[in-house]
Coordinates of C-alpha atoms in Angstrom, one line a residue:
X1 CA -7.0 8.9 -50.8
X2 CA -7.1 12.5 -49.5
X3 CA -3.3 12.9 -49.1
X4 CA -0.3 11.8 -47.2
X5 CA 0.2 12.6 -43.5
X6 CA 3.4 12.3 -41.5
X7 CA 2.7 11.5 -37.8
X8 CA 5.7 12.2 -35.5
X9 CA 5.5 9.8 -32.6
X10 CA 4.0 6.3 -32.1
X11 CA 2.7 6.8 -28.6
X12 CA -1.1 6.9 -27.8
X13 CA -1.5 10.3 -29.5
X14 CA 0.2 9.2 -32.7
X15 CA -1.6 5.8 -32.9
X16 CA -5.1 7.3 -32.3
X17 CA -4.4 10.1 -34.9
X18 CA -3.4 7.5 -37.5
X19 CA -6.5 5.4 -36.8
X20 CA -8.9 8.4 -37.3
X21 CA -7.0 9.8 -40.3
X22 CA -7.3 6.4 -42.0
X23 CA -11.0 6.5 -41.4
X24 CA -11.2 9.8 -43.3
X25 CA -9.3 8.5 -46.3
X26 CA -5.7 9.8 -45.6
X27 CA -2.5 7.9 -45.9
X28 CA -0.6 8.2 -42.6
X29 CA 3.0 7.3 -42.0
X30 CA 4.2 7.1 -38.4
X31 CA 7.7 8.1 -37.5
X32 CA 9.0 6.7 -34.2
X33 CA 12.6 7.2 -33.0
X34 CA 12.4 4.3 -30.6
X35 CA 12.4 0.5 -31.3
X36 CA 8.7 0.0 -30.6
X37 CA 5.4 1.7 -30.3
X38 CA 4.0 3.0 -27.1
X39 CA 5.7 6.2 -26.3
X40 CA 5.9 6.7 -22.5
X41 CA 4.3 3.3 -21.9
X42 CA 7.3 1.4 -23.3
X43 CA 9.2 1.9 -20.0
X44 CA 12.5 2.3 -22.0
X45 CA 15.3 4.2 -20.3
X46 CA 15.8 7.6 -21.9
X47 CA 12.5 7.4 -23.8
X48 CA 9.9 6.9 -21.0
X49 CA 9.1 8.3 -17.6
X50 CA 7.3 5.1 -16.6
X51 CA 8.9 3.3 -13.6
X52 CA 8.8 -0.5 -12.9
X53 CA 6.0 -0.5 -10.3
X54 CA 3.9 2.3 -11.9
X55 CA 0.2 1.9 -12.3
X56 CA -2.1 4.4 -14.0
X57 CA -3.5 7.2 -12.0
X58 CA -6.8 6.9 -14.0
X59 CA -9.1 4.0 -14.2
X60 CA -8.9 1.4 -17.0
X61 CA -12.2 2.8 -18.4
X62 CA -10.7 6.2 -19.0
X63 CA -7.4 4.8 -20.0
X64 CA -8.8 3.5 -23.3
X65 CA -10.1 4.5 -26.7
X66 CA -13.7 4.2 -27.9
X67 CA -13.0 1.4 -30.4
X68 CA -11.3 -1.0 -27.9
X69 CA -12.3 -1.5 -24.3
X70 CA -9.5 -2.1 -21.8
X71 CA -11.1 -5.1 -20.1
X72 CA -10.1 -6.9 -16.9
X73 CA -10.7 -6.7 -13.2
X74 CA -8.0 -4.3 -12.2
X75 CA -9.2 -0.7 -11.7
X76 CA -5.8 1.0 -12.3
X77 CA -3.7 -1.1 -14.8
X78 CA 0.0 -1.5 -14.8
X79 CA 2.2 0.2 -17.4
X80 CA 2.7 -3.2 -19.0
X81 CA -1.1 -3.6 -19.4
X82 CA -1.3 -0.3 -21.2
X83 CA 1.5 -1.2 -23.5
X84 CA -0.2 -4.4 -24.3
X85 CA -3.4 -2.5 -24.9
X86 CA -1.7 -0.1 -27.4
X87 CA -0.3 -3.0 -29.3
X88 CA -3.7 -4.6 -29.6
X89 CA -5.1 -1.2 -30.7
X90 CA -2.4 -1.0 -33.4
X91 CA -3.1 -4.6 -34.5
X92 CA -6.9 -3.9 -34.8
X93 CA -6.4 -1.0 -37.1
X94 CA -3.4 -2.4 -38.9
X95 CA -1.1 0.4 -38.0
X96 CA 2.2 -1.5 -37.7
X97 CA 2.9 -1.5 -41.5
X98 CA 2.6 2.3 -41.4
X99 CA 5.3 2.7 -38.7
X100 CA 8.9 3.5 -39.3
X101 CA 10.7 2.5 -36.1
X102 CA 14.2 3.6 -35.3
X103 CA 13.5 6.7 -37.4
X104 CA 14.2 10.1 -35.8
X105 CA 12.7 13.2 -37.3
X106 CA 15.5 15.8 -37.3
X107 CA 13.7 18.7 -38.9
X108 CA 10.2 19.7 -39.9
X109 CA 9.8 22.7 -42.3
X110 CA 7.5 24.1 -44.9
X111 CA 7.8 23.0 -48.5
X112 CA 5.4 25.1 -50.6
X113 CA 1.9 23.9 -49.7
X114 CA 3.3 20.8 -48.1
X115 CA 5.8 19.8 -45.4
X116 CA 9.4 18.7 -45.6
X117 CA 10.3 15.9 -43.1
X118 CA 14.0 15.4 -42.7
X119 CA 14.6 12.1 -40.8
X120 CA 17.4 9.7 -40.1
X121 CA 16.6 7.7 -43.3
X122 CA 16.2 10.5 -45.7
X123 CA 13.9 13.4 -46.7
X124 CA 10.3 13.3 -47.8
X125 CA 7.5 15.7 -48.5
X126 CA 4.0 15.2 -47.0
X127 CA 0.7 17.0 -47.6
X128 CA 0.1 17.3 -43.9
X129 CA 1.8 16.6 -40.6
X130 CA 0.6 15.7 -37.1
X131 CA 3.1 16.3 -34.3
X132 CA 2.5 13.7 -31.6
X133 CA 5.9 13.4 -30.1
X134 CA 4.8 13.8 -26.5
X135 CA 4.7 16.6 -23.9
X136 CA 6.6 14.9 -21.1
X137 CA 10.1 14.0 -22.2
X138 CA 12.2 16.9 -21.0
X139 CA 12.4 17.1 -17.2
X140 CA 12.3 20.6 -15.8
X141 CA 14.9 20.9 -12.9
X142 CA 14.4 24.3 -11.2
X143 CA 17.6 26.2 -10.1
X144 CA 18.7 25.6 -6.5
X145 CA 21.9 27.3 -5.3
X146 CA 24.7 24.8 -5.0
X147 CA 22.8 21.9 -6.6
X148 CA 25.8 21.1 -8.8
X149 CA 27.8 20.4 -5.7
X150 CA 25.6 17.6 -4.4
X151 CA 27.8 14.7 -3.5
X152 CA 25.4 12.1 -2.2
X153 CA 26.1 8.6 -3.5
X154 CA 22.9 8.3 -5.6
X155 CA 23.3 11.8 -7.2
X156 CA 20.6 14.1 -8.6
X157 CA 18.1 12.7 -11.0
X158 CA 14.5 13.2 -12.3
X159 CA 11.5 11.0 -11.8
X160 CA 11.7 10.5 -15.6
X161 CA 14.8 8.4 -15.0
X162 CA 13.5 6.5 -12.0
X163 CA 14.1 3.0 -13.3
X164 CA 16.0 1.1 -10.6
X165 CA 14.1 1.6 -7.3
X166 CA 16.2 -1.0 -5.5
X167 CA 19.3 1.2 -5.5
X168 CA 17.6 3.5 -3.0
X169 CA 16.7 0.8 -0.4
X170 CA 17.9 1.9 3.0
X171 CA 19.1 5.3 1.6
X172 CA 18.1 8.8 2.6
X173 CA 16.3 10.3 -0.4
X174 CA 14.9 13.8 -1.0
X175 CA 12.0 13.9 -3.5
X176 CA 11.3 17.4 -4.8
X177 CA 7.9 18.4 -6.1
X178 CA 4.2 18.0 -5.5
X179 CA 2.9 16.6 -8.8
X180 CA 1.8 13.0 -9.3
X181 CA 5.2 11.6 -10.2
X182 CA 6.8 13.1 -7.1
X183 CA 4.1 11.9 -4.7
X184 CA 3.9 8.4 -6.3
X185 CA 7.6 7.9 -6.3
X186 CA 8.0 9.2 -2.7
X187 CA 5.4 6.6 -1.7
X188 CA 7.2 3.9 -3.8
X189 CA 10.5 4.7 -2.1
X190 CA 9.0 4.7 1.4
X191 CA 7.4 1.3 0.9
X192 CA 10.7 0.1 -0.5
X193 CA 12.4 1.0 2.8
X194 CA 14.1 4.3 1.9
X195 CA 14.1 7.2 4.4
X196 CA 12.1 9.7 2.4
X197 CA 11.7 13.5 2.7
X198 CA 9.5 15.4 0.3
X199 CA 10.3 19.1 -0.4
X200 CA 7.7 21.3 -2.0
X201 CA 6.9 24.9 -2.7
X202 CA 3.3 24.6 -1.6
X203 CA 1.0 21.9 -0.2
X204 CA -1.5 20.6 -2.7
X205 CA -4.7 18.8 -1.8
X206 CA -4.3 15.0 -2.5
X207 CA -7.1 13.0 -3.9
X208 CA -6.8 9.2 -3.6
X209 CA -7.0 7.3 -6.9
X210 CA -9.7 5.1 -5.4
X211 CA -12.2 6.2 -2.7
X212 CA -15.3 4.4 -1.4
X213 CA -15.0 1.8 -4.0
X214 CA -15.0 4.2 -6.9
X215 CA -12.1 5.5 -9.0
X216 CA -11.8 9.2 -8.2
X217 CA -11.6 10.2 -11.9
X218 CA -15.2 9.0 -12.2
X219 CA -16.2 11.6 -9.6
X220 CA -14.2 14.6 -10.4
X221 CA -13.7 14.7 -14.2
X222 CA -17.4 15.0 -15.2
X223 CA -19.5 16.7 -17.8
X224 CA -21.3 18.5 -15.0
X225 CA -17.9 20.0 -14.0
X226 CA -17.6 21.6 -17.4
X227 CA -21.1 22.9 -17.5
X228 CA -20.8 24.3 -14.0
X229 CA -17.5 26.1 -14.8
X230 CA -19.4 27.8 -17.7
X231 CA -22.4 28.9 -15.6
X232 CA -21.2 29.4 -12.0
X233 CA -18.8 31.8 -10.4
X234 CA -15.2 30.5 -10.0
X235 CA -15.5 30.6 -6.2
X236 CA -18.5 28.2 -6.3
X237 CA -16.6 25.8 -8.6
X238 CA -13.7 26.0 -6.2
X239 CA -16.0 25.2 -3.3
X240 CA -17.6 22.2 -5.0
X241 CA -14.4 20.6 -6.1
X242 CA -12.8 21.1 -2.7
X243 CA -15.9 19.5 -1.1
X244 CA -15.6 16.4 -3.3
X245 CA -11.8 16.1 -2.8
X246 CA -11.8 16.6 1.0
X247 CA -14.7 14.2 1.4
X248 CA -12.9 11.5 -0.6
X249 CA -9.4 11.9 1.0
X250 CA -9.5 14.4 3.8
X251 CA -7.2 17.4 4.0
X252 CA -3.4 17.1 4.1
X253 CA -3.0 18.6 7.6
X254 CA -5.2 15.8 9.0
X255 CA -2.3 13.4 8.0
X256 CA 0.4 15.6 9.4
X257 CA 1.3 17.4 6.2
X258 CA 1.2 21.2 6.0
X259 CA -2.2 22.8 5.6
X260 CA -2.9 23.8 2.0
X261 CA -4.4 27.1 0.8
X262 CA -8.1 27.2 1.6
X263 CA -8.7 27.6 -2.1
X264 CA -8.3 24.3 -4.0
X265 CA -7.6 26.3 -7.2
X266 CA -4.8 28.2 -5.5
X267 CA -3.3 25.0 -3.9
X268 CA -3.9 22.5 -6.7
X269 CA -4.7 18.9 -6.4
X270 CA -2.8 15.7 -7.1
X271 CA -4.0 12.1 -7.4
X272 CA -2.1 9.7 -5.2
X273 CA -3.3 6.6 -3.3
X274 CA -0.6 6.0 -0.6
X275 CA 1.2 9.3 -0.1
X276 CA -0.8 10.9 2.7
X277 CA -1.2 7.7 4.7
X278 CA 2.6 7.3 4.6
X279 CA 3.0 10.8 5.8
X280 CA 0.6 10.0 8.7
X281 CA 2.8 6.9 9.5
X282 CA 5.9 9.0 9.6
X283 CA 7.4 7.1 6.6
X284 CA 7.5 10.3 4.6
X285 CA 8.5 13.7 6.1
X286 CA 7.4 16.9 4.4
X287 CA 9.7 19.9 4.3
X288 CA 9.5 23.4 2.7
X289 CA 11.4 24.1 -0.5
X290 CA 15.2 24.0 -0.7
X291 CA 17.2 27.1 0.0
X292 CA 20.6 25.6 -1.0
X293 CA 22.7 22.5 -1.4
X294 CA 26.3 22.0 -0.2
X295 CA 27.8 18.6 -0.6
X296 CA 25.3 16.1 0.6
X297 CA 23.6 18.6 2.9
X298 CA 20.3 20.4 1.9
X299 CA 19.1 23.5 3.7
X300 CA 15.4 24.2 3.5
X301 CA 13.5 27.5 3.8
X302 CA 13.4 28.3 7.5
X303 CA 16.9 27.1 8.2
X304 CA 16.6 23.4 8.9
X305 CA 18.9 21.1 7.1
X306 CA 19.6 17.4 6.5
X307 CA 22.0 15.1 4.7
X308 CA 20.9 12.9 1.8
X309 CA 22.2 10.1 -0.4
X310 CA 20.1 11.1 -3.4
X311 CA 17.7 13.8 -4.8
X312 CA 14.9 13.0 -7.2
X313 CA 13.1 15.9 -8.9
X314 CA 9.5 15.5 -9.9
X315 CA 9.0 19.1 -10.9
X316 CA 7.3 18.9 -14.3
X317 CA 8.5 19.0 -17.9
X318 CA 9.5 21.5 -20.4
X319 CA 7.9 21.5 -23.8
X320 CA 10.6 20.3 -26.2
X321 CA 10.1 20.2 -30.0
X322 CA 13.7 20.5 -31.3
X323 CA 12.8 19.4 -34.8
X324 CA 10.6 22.4 -35.6
X325 CA 12.2 24.8 -38.1
X326 CA 12.9 28.4 -36.9
X327 CA 10.0 29.6 -39.1
X328 CA 7.5 27.3 -37.4
X329 CA 8.8 28.0 -34.0
X330 CA 8.5 31.7 -34.5
X331 CA 4.9 31.4 -35.8
X332 CA 3.9 29.3 -32.8
X333 CA 6.1 31.4 -30.4
X334 CA 7.3 28.2 -28.8
X335 CA 9.1 28.2 -25.4
X336 CA 9.6 25.8 -22.6
X337 CA 5.9 26.0 -21.6
X338 CA 3.8 27.5 -24.4
X339 CA 2.8 26.8 -27.9
X340 CA 0.3 29.2 -29.6
X341 CA -2.4 27.2 -31.2
X342 CA -6.2 27.2 -31.4
X343 CA -7.2 24.8 -28.6
X344 CA -3.7 23.3 -28.6
X345 CA -4.2 22.0 -32.1
X346 CA -4.2 24.3 -35.2
X347 CA -2.6 27.6 -36.1
X348 CA -4.2 29.6 -39.0
X349 CA -0.8 30.5 -40.4
X350 CA 0.3 26.8 -40.6
X351 CA -2.4 25.0 -42.6
X352 CA -1.9 21.3 -42.8
X353 CA 0.0 21.1 -39.5
X354 CA -1.6 19.9 -36.3
X355 CA -0.5 19.0 -32.8
X356 CA -1.8 16.2 -30.5
X357 CA -1.3 16.0 -26.8
X358 CA 0.8 19.2 -26.3
X359 CA -1.3 20.6 -23.4
X360 CA -0.7 20.1 -19.6
X361 CA -3.6 18.8 -17.6
X362 CA -4.8 16.9 -14.5
X363 CA -6.3 13.5 -15.3
X364 CA -5.9 10.9 -18.0
X365 CA -5.0 11.7 -21.6
X366 CA -6.6 8.8 -23.6
X367 CA -10.1 10.2 -23.9
X368 CA -9.1 13.8 -24.9
X369 CA -6.3 12.5 -27.2
X370 CA -8.9 10.5 -29.2
X371 CA -11.3 13.5 -29.4
X372 CA -8.5 15.8 -30.5
X373 CA -7.5 13.2 -33.1
X374 CA -11.1 13.0 -34.4
X375 CA -11.3 16.8 -34.6
X376 CA -8.1 16.9 -36.7
X377 CA -9.3 14.0 -39.0
X378 CA -12.8 15.4 -39.3
X379 CA -11.6 18.9 -40.1
X380 CA -9.1 17.8 -42.7
X381 CA -11.5 15.2 -44.1
X382 CA -14.5 17.5 -44.4
X383 CA -16.7 15.8 -41.8
X384 CA -16.8 19.1 -39.9
X385 CA -16.5 22.6 -41.3
X386 CA -12.9 23.9 -41.6
X387 CA -12.1 26.8 -39.3
X388 CA -11.5 30.3 -40.7
X389 CA -8.6 32.4 -39.5
X390 CA -11.1 34.8 -37.9
X391 CA -12.4 32.0 -35.7
X392 CA -9.1 30.7 -34.6
X393 CA -7.3 33.9 -33.8
X394 CA -9.4 34.9 -30.8
X395 CA -8.6 31.6 -29.0
X396 CA -4.9 32.0 -29.7
X397 CA -5.0 35.6 -28.4
X398 CA -6.8 34.5 -25.3
X399 CA -4.2 31.8 -24.7
X400 CA -1.4 34.4 -25.1
X401 CA -3.1 36.7 -22.7
X402 CA -2.7 34.0 -20.0
X403 CA 1.0 33.4 -20.6
X404 CA 2.9 33.6 -17.3
X405 CA 0.0 32.0 -15.3
X406 CA -0.8 28.4 -14.8
X407 CA -2.6 27.0 -17.9
X408 CA -2.9 23.5 -16.6
X409 CA -6.4 22.3 -17.5
X410 CA -8.6 19.4 -16.3
X411 CA -9.2 16.3 -18.3
X412 CA -12.9 17.0 -18.6
X413 CA -12.4 20.5 -19.9
X414 CA -10.0 19.3 -22.6
X415 CA -12.3 16.4 -23.5
X416 CA -15.4 18.5 -23.9
X417 CA -13.5 21.2 -25.8
X418 CA -12.4 18.7 -28.4
X419 CA -15.7 16.8 -28.5
X420 CA -17.6 20.0 -29.3
X421 CA -15.0 20.9 -32.0
X422 CA -15.4 17.5 -33.5
X423 CA -19.2 17.6 -33.3
X424 CA -19.5 14.5 -31.1
X425 CA -20.5 16.0 -27.7
X426 CA -23.8 14.4 -26.9
X427 CA -26.9 16.5 -26.1
X428 CA -27.9 15.4 -22.6
X429 CA -31.6 16.1 -23.3
X430 CA -31.5 13.5 -26.1
X431 CA -30.7 10.7 -23.6
X432 CA -33.1 10.9 -20.7
X433 CA -32.3 7.4 -19.6
X434 CA -28.6 8.4 -19.3
X435 CA -29.1 11.8 -17.8
X436 CA -27.3 11.2 -14.5
X437 CA -24.5 9.2 -16.1
X438 CA -23.9 11.9 -18.7
X439 CA -23.9 14.7 -16.1
X440 CA -22.2 13.1 -13.1
X441 CA -20.7 9.9 -14.4
X442 CA -17.3 9.2 -15.9
X443 CA -16.4 10.7 -19.3
X444 CA -16.0 7.2 -20.7
X445 CA -14.9 7.2 -24.4
X446 CA -18.2 5.4 -25.3
X447 CA -20.3 8.5 -24.5
X448 CA -18.6 10.3 -27.4
X449 CA -19.9 7.7 -29.8
X450 CA -23.6 8.5 -29.0
X451 CA -24.0 11.3 -31.5
X452 CA -22.3 12.9 -34.5
X453 CA -19.9 11.4 -37.1
X454 CA -19.0 7.7 -36.3
X455 CA -21.8 7.3 -33.8
X456 CA -22.2 3.6 -32.8
X457 CA -25.5 1.7 -32.2
X458 CA -24.3 0.1 -29.1
X459 CA -22.8 3.2 -27.5
X460 CA -25.7 3.8 -25.1
X461 CA -25.5 0.3 -23.8
X462 CA -21.7 0.5 -23.4
X463 CA -21.8 3.8 -21.7
X464 CA -24.5 2.7 -19.3
X465 CA -22.4 -0.3 -18.4
X466 CA -19.2 1.6 -18.0
X467 CA -20.8 4.2 -15.8
X468 CA -22.1 1.5 -13.5
X469 CA -18.6 0.0 -13.1
X470 CA -17.4 0.0 -9.5
X471 CA -21.0 0.9 -8.4
X472 CA -20.6 4.5 -9.4
X473 CA -23.8 5.3 -11.4
X474 CA -26.3 2.5 -10.8
X475 CA -29.6 4.5 -11.2
X476 CA -30.8 7.5 -13.1
X477 CA -31.9 9.4 -9.9
X478 CA -29.7 12.3 -8.8
X479 CA -28.3 12.2 -5.3
X480 CA -29.2 15.1 -3.0
X481 CA -25.8 16.7 -3.6
X482 CA -26.2 16.3 -7.3
X483 CA -29.7 17.8 -7.2
X484 CA -28.3 20.8 -5.2
X485 CA -25.4 21.3 -7.6
X486 CA -27.5 21.0 -10.8
X487 CA -30.1 23.4 -9.4
X488 CA -27.4 26.0 -9.2
X489 CA -26.5 25.5 -12.9
X490 CA -30.2 25.6 -13.9
X491 CA -30.7 28.8 -12.1
X492 CA -27.6 30.3 -13.7
X493 CA -28.1 29.3 -17.3
X494 CA -31.5 27.6 -17.7
X495 CA -30.0 24.1 -17.6
X496 CA -28.2 24.5 -20.9
X497 CA -26.4 21.3 -21.8
X498 CA -25.9 21.5 -25.5
X499 CA -23.1 24.0 -26.0

């Protein structure tokens, strides 16, 4: 064996990290503070932001790992389905004996060339550590003057704690935020029979999860999108993405919501199936951001006000890693938003330490989580060359230069970044029969088993089948739009698809 590895967290990131570290000859031990594996997908109060009626905002094909398909007829599975999937994944790779449930990691610090893990059952030294404790556990509640005085019967809470929807039936509820949890819970409340108002700082574009029979993540999170972002001007990428989003779901002002910024990059985009139709029906009212709160009365920018029984914030999460020693925190310069690391994973001054899932993105996490885990395992196991400090430092410096601006990334950008680092990004020209699927189809996990370490002989057949699901990619002929888009990339960079 190549050494011991402590993995902090038994959610999807911790499980997939353990699976790939095992494949490279390491001995992983998974520490989980809760009573069961699954992380967010457990639905447990205080440990999960999943609510009872929640379904994934990504398709079942992209909410899976490459070694275990998430089969079934449902396009967007329930949280219970995903928890069952993670248990089956853990069973397949015999991960349960490696878990220490009910074991909280109190402190992680250096110990010579190893790592000291202080936990609720004792203290141990490991050769390496993977931090996979989750990015979305500490709700960020922005300051609002007078919020502490709110006296509505249902109080102030976060979408993270939305576990009893029934308590809001017939009540006046203000939902704050414009990200996926805010829009999905606003829709949930409206359909439940609550009187719902949504307050937001800006209007985002809203992409339905399912449009024209195809999951939207099969259309928007593509390999083409990454190649285009490398070759074309940002304004052209903005235009193309907006074209796809508006064609699929219209523009918010068509439904009676405020008009967003003409630039999709400036406005942002959120996946939600029912939110805009409910706005159009008058079952959700949209207001500007809050100016102040006094008792049960909320005053909005512009001077209008209304009384509410409850306020639910869906305004994002702070990065919270309380177990890191002061030394590690200082090296990473950790704050509520940022963590300095080469592609969110390694720091040259912390050899033997890696992070999984600590970036903020649009789209599903399962595919990039697996690719990040493979990069870690392959780097430590020697399947891909180890990085030198001089290679890592520029990416960290570039990240630091963007501090203070939005660093939310898209699922396809994260996936391709990790796939390239792990040496498993397929060369499109090697697969002429899959050309359209590889460029404009979904980034299904099977496409990252076509080439490189751990390539599978049936990967091409699986990827072809998964790309054709829901009638998305049923031929290898590019549509007129795809031809037009790809011609722009070819003119800009010679059709380069192998970087």
